[in-house]
N, CA, C and O of each residue as an XYZ file, in Angstrom:
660
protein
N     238.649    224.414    204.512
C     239.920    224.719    205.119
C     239.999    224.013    206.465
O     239.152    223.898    207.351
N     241.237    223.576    206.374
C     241.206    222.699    207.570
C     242.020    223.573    208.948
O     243.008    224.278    208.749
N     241.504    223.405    210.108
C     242.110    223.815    211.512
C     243.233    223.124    212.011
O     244.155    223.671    212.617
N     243.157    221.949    211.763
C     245.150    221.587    211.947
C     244.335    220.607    212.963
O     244.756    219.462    212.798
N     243.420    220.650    213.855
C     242.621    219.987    215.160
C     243.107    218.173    215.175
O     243.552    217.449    216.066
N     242.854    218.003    214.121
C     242.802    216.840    213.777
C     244.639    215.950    213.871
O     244.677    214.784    214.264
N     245.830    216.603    213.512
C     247.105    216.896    213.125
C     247.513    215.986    214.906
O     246.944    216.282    215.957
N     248.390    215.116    214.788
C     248.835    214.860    216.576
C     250.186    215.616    216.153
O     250.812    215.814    215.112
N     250.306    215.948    217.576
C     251.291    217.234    218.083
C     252.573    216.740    217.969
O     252.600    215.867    218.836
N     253.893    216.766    217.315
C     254.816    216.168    217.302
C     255.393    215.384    216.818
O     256.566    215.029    216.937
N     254.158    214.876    215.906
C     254.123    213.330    214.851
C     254.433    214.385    213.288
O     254.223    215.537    212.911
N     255.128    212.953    212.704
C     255.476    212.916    211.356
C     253.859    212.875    210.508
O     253.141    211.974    210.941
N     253.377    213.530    209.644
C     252.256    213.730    209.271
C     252.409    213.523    207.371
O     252.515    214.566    206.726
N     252.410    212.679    206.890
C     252.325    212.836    205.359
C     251.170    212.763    204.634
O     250.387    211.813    204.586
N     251.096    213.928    204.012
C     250.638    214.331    202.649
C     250.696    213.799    201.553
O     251.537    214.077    200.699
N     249.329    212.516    201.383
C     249.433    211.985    200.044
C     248.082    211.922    199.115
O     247.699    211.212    198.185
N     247.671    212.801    199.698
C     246.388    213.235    198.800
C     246.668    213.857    197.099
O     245.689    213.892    196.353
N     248.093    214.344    196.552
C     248.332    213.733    195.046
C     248.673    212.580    194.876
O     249.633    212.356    194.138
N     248.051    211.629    195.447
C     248.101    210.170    194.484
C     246.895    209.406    194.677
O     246.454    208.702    195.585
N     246.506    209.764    193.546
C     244.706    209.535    193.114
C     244.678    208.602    191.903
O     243.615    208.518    191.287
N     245.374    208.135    191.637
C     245.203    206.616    190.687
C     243.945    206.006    191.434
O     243.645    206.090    192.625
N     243.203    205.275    190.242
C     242.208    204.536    190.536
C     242.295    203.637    188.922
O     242.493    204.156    187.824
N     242.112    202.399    189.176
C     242.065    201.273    188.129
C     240.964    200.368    188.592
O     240.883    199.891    189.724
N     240.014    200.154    187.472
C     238.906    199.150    187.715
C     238.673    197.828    187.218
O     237.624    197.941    186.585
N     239.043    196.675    187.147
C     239.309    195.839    186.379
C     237.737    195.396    186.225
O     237.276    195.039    187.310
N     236.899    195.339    185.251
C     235.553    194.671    185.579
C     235.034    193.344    185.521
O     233.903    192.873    185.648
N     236.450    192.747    185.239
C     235.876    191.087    184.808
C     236.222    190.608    186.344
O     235.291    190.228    187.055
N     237.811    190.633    186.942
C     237.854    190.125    188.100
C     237.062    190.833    189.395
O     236.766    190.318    190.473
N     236.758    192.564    188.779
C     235.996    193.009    190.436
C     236.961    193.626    191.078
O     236.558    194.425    191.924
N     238.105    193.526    190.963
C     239.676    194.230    191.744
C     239.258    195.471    191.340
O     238.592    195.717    190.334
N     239.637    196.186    192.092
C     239.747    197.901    192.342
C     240.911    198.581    193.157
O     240.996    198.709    194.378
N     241.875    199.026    192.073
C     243.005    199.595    192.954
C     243.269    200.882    192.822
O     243.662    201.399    191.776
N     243.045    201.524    193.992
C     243.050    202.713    194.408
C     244.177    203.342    195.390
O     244.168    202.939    196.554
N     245.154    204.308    195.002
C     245.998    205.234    195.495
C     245.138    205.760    196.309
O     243.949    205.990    196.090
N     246.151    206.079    197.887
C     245.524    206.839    199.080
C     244.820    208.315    199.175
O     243.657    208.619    199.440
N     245.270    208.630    199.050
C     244.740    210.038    198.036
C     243.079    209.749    197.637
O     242.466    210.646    198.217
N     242.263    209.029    197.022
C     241.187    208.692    196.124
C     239.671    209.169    197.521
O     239.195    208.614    198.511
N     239.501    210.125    196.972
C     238.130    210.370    197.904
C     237.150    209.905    197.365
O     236.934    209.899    196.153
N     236.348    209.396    198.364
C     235.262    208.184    198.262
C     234.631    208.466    196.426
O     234.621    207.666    195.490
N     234.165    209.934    196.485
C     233.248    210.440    195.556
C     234.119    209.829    194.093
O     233.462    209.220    193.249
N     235.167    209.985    193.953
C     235.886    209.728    192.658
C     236.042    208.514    192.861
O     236.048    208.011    191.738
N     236.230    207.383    193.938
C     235.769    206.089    194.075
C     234.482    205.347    193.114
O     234.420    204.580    192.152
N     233.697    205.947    193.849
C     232.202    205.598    193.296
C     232.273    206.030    191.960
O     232.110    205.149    191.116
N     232.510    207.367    191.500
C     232.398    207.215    190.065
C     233.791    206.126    189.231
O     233.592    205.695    188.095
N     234.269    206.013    189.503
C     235.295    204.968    188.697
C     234.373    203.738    188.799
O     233.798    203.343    187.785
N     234.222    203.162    189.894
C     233.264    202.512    189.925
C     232.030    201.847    189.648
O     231.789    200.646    189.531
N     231.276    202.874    189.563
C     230.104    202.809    188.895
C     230.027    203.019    187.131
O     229.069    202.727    186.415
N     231.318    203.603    186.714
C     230.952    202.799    185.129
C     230.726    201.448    184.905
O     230.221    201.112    183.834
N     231.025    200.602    185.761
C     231.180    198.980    185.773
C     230.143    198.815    186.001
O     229.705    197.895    185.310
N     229.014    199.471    187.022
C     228.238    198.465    187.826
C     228.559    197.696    188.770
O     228.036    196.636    189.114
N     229.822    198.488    189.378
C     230.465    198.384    190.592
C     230.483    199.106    191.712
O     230.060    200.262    191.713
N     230.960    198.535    192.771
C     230.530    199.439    194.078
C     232.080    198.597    195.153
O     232.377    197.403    195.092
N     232.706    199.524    195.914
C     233.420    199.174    196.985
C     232.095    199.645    197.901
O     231.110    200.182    197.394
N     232.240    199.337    199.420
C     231.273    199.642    200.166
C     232.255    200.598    200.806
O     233.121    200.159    201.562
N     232.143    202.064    200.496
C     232.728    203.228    201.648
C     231.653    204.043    202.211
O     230.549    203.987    201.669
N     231.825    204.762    203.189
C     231.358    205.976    203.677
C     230.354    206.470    202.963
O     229.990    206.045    201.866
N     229.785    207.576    203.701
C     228.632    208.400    203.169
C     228.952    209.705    202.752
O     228.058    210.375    202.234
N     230.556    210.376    202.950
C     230.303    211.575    202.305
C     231.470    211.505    201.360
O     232.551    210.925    201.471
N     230.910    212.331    200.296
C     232.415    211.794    198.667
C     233.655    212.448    199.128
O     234.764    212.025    198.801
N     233.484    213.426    199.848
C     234.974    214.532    200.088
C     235.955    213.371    201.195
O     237.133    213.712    201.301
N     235.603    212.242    201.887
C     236.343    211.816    202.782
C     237.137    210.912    201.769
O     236.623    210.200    200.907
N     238.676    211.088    202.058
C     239.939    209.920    201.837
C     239.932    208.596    201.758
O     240.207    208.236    202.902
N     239.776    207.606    201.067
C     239.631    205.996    201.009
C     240.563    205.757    201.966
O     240.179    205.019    202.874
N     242.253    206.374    202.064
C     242.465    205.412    203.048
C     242.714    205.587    204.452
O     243.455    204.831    205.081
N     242.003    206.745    205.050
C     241.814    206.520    206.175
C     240.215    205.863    206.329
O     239.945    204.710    206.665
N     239.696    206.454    206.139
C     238.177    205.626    205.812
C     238.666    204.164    205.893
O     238.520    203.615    206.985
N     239.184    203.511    204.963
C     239.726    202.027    205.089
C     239.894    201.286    206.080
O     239.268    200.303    206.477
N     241.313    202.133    206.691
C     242.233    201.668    207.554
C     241.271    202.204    208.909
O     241.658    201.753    209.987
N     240.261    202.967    208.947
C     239.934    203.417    209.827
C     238.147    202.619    210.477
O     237.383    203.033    211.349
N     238.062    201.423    209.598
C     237.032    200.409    209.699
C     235.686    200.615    208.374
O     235.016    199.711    207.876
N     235.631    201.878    208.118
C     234.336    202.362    206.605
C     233.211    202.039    206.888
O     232.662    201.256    206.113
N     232.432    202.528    208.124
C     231.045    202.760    208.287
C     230.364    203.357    206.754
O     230.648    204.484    206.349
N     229.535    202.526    206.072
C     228.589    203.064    205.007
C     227.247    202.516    205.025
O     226.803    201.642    205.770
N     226.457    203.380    203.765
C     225.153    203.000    203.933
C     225.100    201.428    203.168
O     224.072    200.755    203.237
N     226.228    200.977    202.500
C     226.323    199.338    201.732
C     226.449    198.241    203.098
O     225.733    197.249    202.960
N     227.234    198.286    204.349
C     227.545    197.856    204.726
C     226.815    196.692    205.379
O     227.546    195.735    205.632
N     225.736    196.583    205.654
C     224.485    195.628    205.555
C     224.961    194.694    204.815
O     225.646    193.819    205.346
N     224.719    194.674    203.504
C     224.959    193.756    202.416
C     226.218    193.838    201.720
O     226.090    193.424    200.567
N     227.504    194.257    202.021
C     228.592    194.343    201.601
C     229.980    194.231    202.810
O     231.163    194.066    202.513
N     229.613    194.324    203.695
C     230.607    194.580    205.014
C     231.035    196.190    205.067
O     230.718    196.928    204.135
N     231.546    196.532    205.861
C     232.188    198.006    206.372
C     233.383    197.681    205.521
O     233.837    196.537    205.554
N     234.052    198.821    204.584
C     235.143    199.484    203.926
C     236.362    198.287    204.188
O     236.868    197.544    203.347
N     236.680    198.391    205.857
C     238.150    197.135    205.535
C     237.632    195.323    205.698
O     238.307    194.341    206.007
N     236.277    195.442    205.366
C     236.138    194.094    204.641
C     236.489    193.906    203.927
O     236.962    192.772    203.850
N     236.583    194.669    202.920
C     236.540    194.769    201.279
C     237.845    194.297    200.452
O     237.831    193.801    199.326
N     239.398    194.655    201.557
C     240.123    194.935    200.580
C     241.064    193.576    200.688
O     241.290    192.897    201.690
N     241.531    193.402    199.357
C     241.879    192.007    198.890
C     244.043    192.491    199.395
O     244.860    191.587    199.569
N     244.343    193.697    199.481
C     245.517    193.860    199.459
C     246.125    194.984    199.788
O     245.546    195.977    199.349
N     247.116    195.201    200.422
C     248.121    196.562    200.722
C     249.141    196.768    200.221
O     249.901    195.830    200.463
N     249.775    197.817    199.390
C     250.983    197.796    199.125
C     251.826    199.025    200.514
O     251.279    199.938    201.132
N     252.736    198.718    200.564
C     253.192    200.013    201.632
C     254.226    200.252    202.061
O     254.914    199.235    201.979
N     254.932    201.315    202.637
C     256.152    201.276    203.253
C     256.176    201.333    204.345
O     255.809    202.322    204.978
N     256.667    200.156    204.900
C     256.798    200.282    206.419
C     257.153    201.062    207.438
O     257.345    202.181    206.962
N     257.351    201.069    208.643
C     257.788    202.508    209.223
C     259.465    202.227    209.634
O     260.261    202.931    210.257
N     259.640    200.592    208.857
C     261.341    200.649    208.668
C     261.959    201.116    206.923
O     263.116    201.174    206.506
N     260.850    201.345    206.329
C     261.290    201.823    205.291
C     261.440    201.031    204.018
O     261.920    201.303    202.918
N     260.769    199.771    204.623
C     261.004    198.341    203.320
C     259.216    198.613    202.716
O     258.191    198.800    203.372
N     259.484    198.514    200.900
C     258.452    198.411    200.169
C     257.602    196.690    200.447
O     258.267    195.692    200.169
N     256.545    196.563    200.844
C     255.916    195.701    201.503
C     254.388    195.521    200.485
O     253.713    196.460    200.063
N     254.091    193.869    200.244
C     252.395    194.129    199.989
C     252.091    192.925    201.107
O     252.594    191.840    201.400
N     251.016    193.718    201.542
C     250.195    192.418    202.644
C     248.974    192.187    201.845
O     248.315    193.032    201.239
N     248.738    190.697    201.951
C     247.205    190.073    201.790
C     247.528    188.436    202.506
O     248.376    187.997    203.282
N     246.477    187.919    201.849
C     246.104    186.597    202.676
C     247.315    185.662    203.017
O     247.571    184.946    203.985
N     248.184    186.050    201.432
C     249.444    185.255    201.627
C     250.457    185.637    202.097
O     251.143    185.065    202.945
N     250.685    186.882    201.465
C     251.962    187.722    201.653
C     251.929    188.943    202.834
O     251.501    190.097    202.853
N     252.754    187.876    204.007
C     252.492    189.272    205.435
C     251.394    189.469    205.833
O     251.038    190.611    206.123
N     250.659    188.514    205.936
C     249.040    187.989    206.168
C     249.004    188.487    207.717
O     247.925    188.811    208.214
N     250.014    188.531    208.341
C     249.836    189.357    209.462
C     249.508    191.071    209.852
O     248.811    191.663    210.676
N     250.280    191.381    208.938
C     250.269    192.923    208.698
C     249.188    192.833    207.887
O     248.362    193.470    208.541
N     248.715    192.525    207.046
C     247.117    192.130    206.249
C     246.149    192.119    207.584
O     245.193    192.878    207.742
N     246.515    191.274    208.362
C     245.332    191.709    209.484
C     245.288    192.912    210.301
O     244.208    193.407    210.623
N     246.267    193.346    210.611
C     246.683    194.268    211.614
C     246.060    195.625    210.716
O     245.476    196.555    211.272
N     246.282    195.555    209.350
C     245.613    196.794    208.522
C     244.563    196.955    208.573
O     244.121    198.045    208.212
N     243.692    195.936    209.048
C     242.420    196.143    209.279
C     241.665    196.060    210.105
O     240.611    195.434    209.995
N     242.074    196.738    211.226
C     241.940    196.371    212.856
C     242.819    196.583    213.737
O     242.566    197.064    214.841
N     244.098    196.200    213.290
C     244.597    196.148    214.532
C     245.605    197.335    214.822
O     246.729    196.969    215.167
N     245.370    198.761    214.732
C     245.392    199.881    215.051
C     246.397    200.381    213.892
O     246.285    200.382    212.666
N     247.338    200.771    214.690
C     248.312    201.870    213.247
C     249.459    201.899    213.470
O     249.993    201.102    214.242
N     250.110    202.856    212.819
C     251.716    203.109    212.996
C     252.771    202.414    212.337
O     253.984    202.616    212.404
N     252.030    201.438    211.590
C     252.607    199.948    210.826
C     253.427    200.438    209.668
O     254.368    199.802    209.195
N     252.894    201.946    209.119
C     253.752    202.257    207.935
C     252.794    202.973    207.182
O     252.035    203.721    207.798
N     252.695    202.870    205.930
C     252.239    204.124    205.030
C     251.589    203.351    204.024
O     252.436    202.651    203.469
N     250.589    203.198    203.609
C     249.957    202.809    202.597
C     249.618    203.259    201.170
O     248.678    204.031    200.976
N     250.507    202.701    199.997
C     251.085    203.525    199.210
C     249.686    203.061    198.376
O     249.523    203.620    197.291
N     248.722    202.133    198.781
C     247.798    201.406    197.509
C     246.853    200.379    197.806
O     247.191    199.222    198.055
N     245.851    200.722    197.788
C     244.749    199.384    197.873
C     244.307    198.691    197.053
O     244.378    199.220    195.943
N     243.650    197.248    197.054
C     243.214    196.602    196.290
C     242.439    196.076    196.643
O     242.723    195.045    197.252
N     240.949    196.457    196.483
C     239.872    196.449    196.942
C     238.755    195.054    196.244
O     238.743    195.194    195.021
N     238.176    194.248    196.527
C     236.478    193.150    195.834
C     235.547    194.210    196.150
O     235.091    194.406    197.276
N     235.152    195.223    194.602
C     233.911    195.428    194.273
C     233.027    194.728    193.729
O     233.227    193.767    192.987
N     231.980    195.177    194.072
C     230.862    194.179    194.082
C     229.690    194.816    192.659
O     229.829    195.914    192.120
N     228.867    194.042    192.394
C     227.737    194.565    191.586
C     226.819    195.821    192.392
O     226.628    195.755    193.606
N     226.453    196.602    191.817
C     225.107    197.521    192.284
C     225.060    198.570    190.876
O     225.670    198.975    189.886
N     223.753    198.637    191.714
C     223.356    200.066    190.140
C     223.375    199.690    188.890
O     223.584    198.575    188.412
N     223.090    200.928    188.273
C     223.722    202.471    188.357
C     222.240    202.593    189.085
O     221.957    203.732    188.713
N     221.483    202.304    189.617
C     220.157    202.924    190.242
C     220.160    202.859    191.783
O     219.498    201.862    192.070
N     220.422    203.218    192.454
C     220.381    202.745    193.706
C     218.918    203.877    194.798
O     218.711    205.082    194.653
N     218.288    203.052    195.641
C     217.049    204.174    196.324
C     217.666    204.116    197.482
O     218.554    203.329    197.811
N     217.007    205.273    198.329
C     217.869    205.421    199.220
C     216.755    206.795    199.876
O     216.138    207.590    199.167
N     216.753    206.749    201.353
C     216.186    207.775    201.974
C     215.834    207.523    203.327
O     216.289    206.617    204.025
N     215.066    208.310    203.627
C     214.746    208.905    205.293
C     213.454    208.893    205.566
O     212.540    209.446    204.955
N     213.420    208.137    206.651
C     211.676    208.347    207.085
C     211.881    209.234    208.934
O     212.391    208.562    209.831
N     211.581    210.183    209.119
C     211.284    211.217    209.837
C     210.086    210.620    210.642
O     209.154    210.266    209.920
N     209.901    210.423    212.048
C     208.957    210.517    212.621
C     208.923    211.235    213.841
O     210.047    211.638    214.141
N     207.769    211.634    214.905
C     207.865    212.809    215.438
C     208.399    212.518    216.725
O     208.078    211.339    216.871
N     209.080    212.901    217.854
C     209.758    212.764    219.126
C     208.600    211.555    219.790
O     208.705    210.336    219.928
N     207.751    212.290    220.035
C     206.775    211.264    220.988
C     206.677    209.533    220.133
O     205.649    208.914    220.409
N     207.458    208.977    219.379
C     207.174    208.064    219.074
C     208.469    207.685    219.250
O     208.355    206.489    219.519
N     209.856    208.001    219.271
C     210.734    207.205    219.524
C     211.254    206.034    219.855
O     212.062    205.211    219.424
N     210.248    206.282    221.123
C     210.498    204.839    222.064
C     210.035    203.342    221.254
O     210.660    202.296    221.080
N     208.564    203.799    220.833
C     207.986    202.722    220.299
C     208.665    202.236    218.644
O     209.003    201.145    218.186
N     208.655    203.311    218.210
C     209.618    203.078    216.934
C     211.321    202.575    216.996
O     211.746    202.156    215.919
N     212.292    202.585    218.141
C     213.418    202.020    218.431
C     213.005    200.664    218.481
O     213.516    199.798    217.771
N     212.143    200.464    219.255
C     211.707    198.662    220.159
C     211.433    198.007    218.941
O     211.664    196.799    218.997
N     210.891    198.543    217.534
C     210.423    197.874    216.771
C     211.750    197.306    215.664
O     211.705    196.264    215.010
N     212.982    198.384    215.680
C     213.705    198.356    214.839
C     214.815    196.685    214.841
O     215.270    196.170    213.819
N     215.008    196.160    216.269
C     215.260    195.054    216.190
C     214.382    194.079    215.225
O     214.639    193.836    214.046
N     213.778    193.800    215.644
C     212.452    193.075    214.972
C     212.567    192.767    213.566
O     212.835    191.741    212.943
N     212.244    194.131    213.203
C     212.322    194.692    211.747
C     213.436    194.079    210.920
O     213.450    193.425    209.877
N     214.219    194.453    211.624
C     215.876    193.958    210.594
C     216.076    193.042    210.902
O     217.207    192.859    210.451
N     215.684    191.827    211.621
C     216.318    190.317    212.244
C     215.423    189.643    210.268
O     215.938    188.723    209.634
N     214.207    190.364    209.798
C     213.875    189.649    208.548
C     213.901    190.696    207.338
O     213.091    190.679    206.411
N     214.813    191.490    207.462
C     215.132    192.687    206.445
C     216.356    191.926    205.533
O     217.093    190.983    205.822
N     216.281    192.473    204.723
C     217.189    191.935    203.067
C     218.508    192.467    203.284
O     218.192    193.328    204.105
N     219.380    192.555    203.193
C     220.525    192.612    203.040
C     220.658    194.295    202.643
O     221.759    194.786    202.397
């Protein structure tokens, strides 16, 4: 249950979490996903292919704020952060015209969706380059004790300048 905390005071706020379409094409890799689509039902559409968008770490969060909002994940190493990913926008502007941005079409607003802040309009649809992974993926935590911090941070540059992707 949500506290409203999050809600800005005065603003127009829409509700589009019923529109959860998700389509996987597996030969081209396109993945188009309605705003609505939380990560978790992402990944499984997904992963029947042996596909992967690179989102977030928890399934209950929204693709498109996650998206539009940059998509810190654990892929992002070897895949880019969430608004690398997406090949396209469909949307309504905040004048009210049905709009798709990508490289060609409104290639400006194509950039601005992914970075360059908000207010641009409403994003009725993404179209995402998934990539190969899985269905196996490892994944975990190594825990070490306070008094080693220091020495274990100093090392972590190091480490990843010849770490794999």
């Amino acid at each position: 249950m949500s506290d409203g905390l999050a809600m800005p005071g005065g603003a127009l706020v829409v509700d589009l979490s019923g529109m959860r379409a998700i389509s996987v094409d597996p030969k081209t890799r396109v993945v188009r996903a309605q705003p609505g689509v939380l990560l978790g039902e992402l990944d499984a559409a997904t992963q029947q292919h042996g596909l992967v968008v690179p989102a977030g770490t928890v399934t209950t969060t929204g693709v498109a704020g996650l998206t539009l909002g940059g998509g810190i994940g654990h892929l992002m190493r070897r895949f880019g952060a969430t608004v690398d990913n997406p090949l396209a926008c469909e949307m309504v502007t905040v004048d009210g015209r049905r709009v798709r941005a990508d490289e060609k079409e409104n290639p400006e607003l194509f950039w601005a969706l992914r970075g360059g802040g908000g207010n641009f309009g409403v994003v009725t649809s993404f179209e995402f380059q998934a990539h190969p992974l899985g269905p196996d993926v490892v994944s975990g935590q190594i825990i070490f004790p306070r008094d080693q911090a220091a020495s274990i941070l100093a090392k972590i540059p190091g480490h990843m300048a010849d770490a794999p992707p």
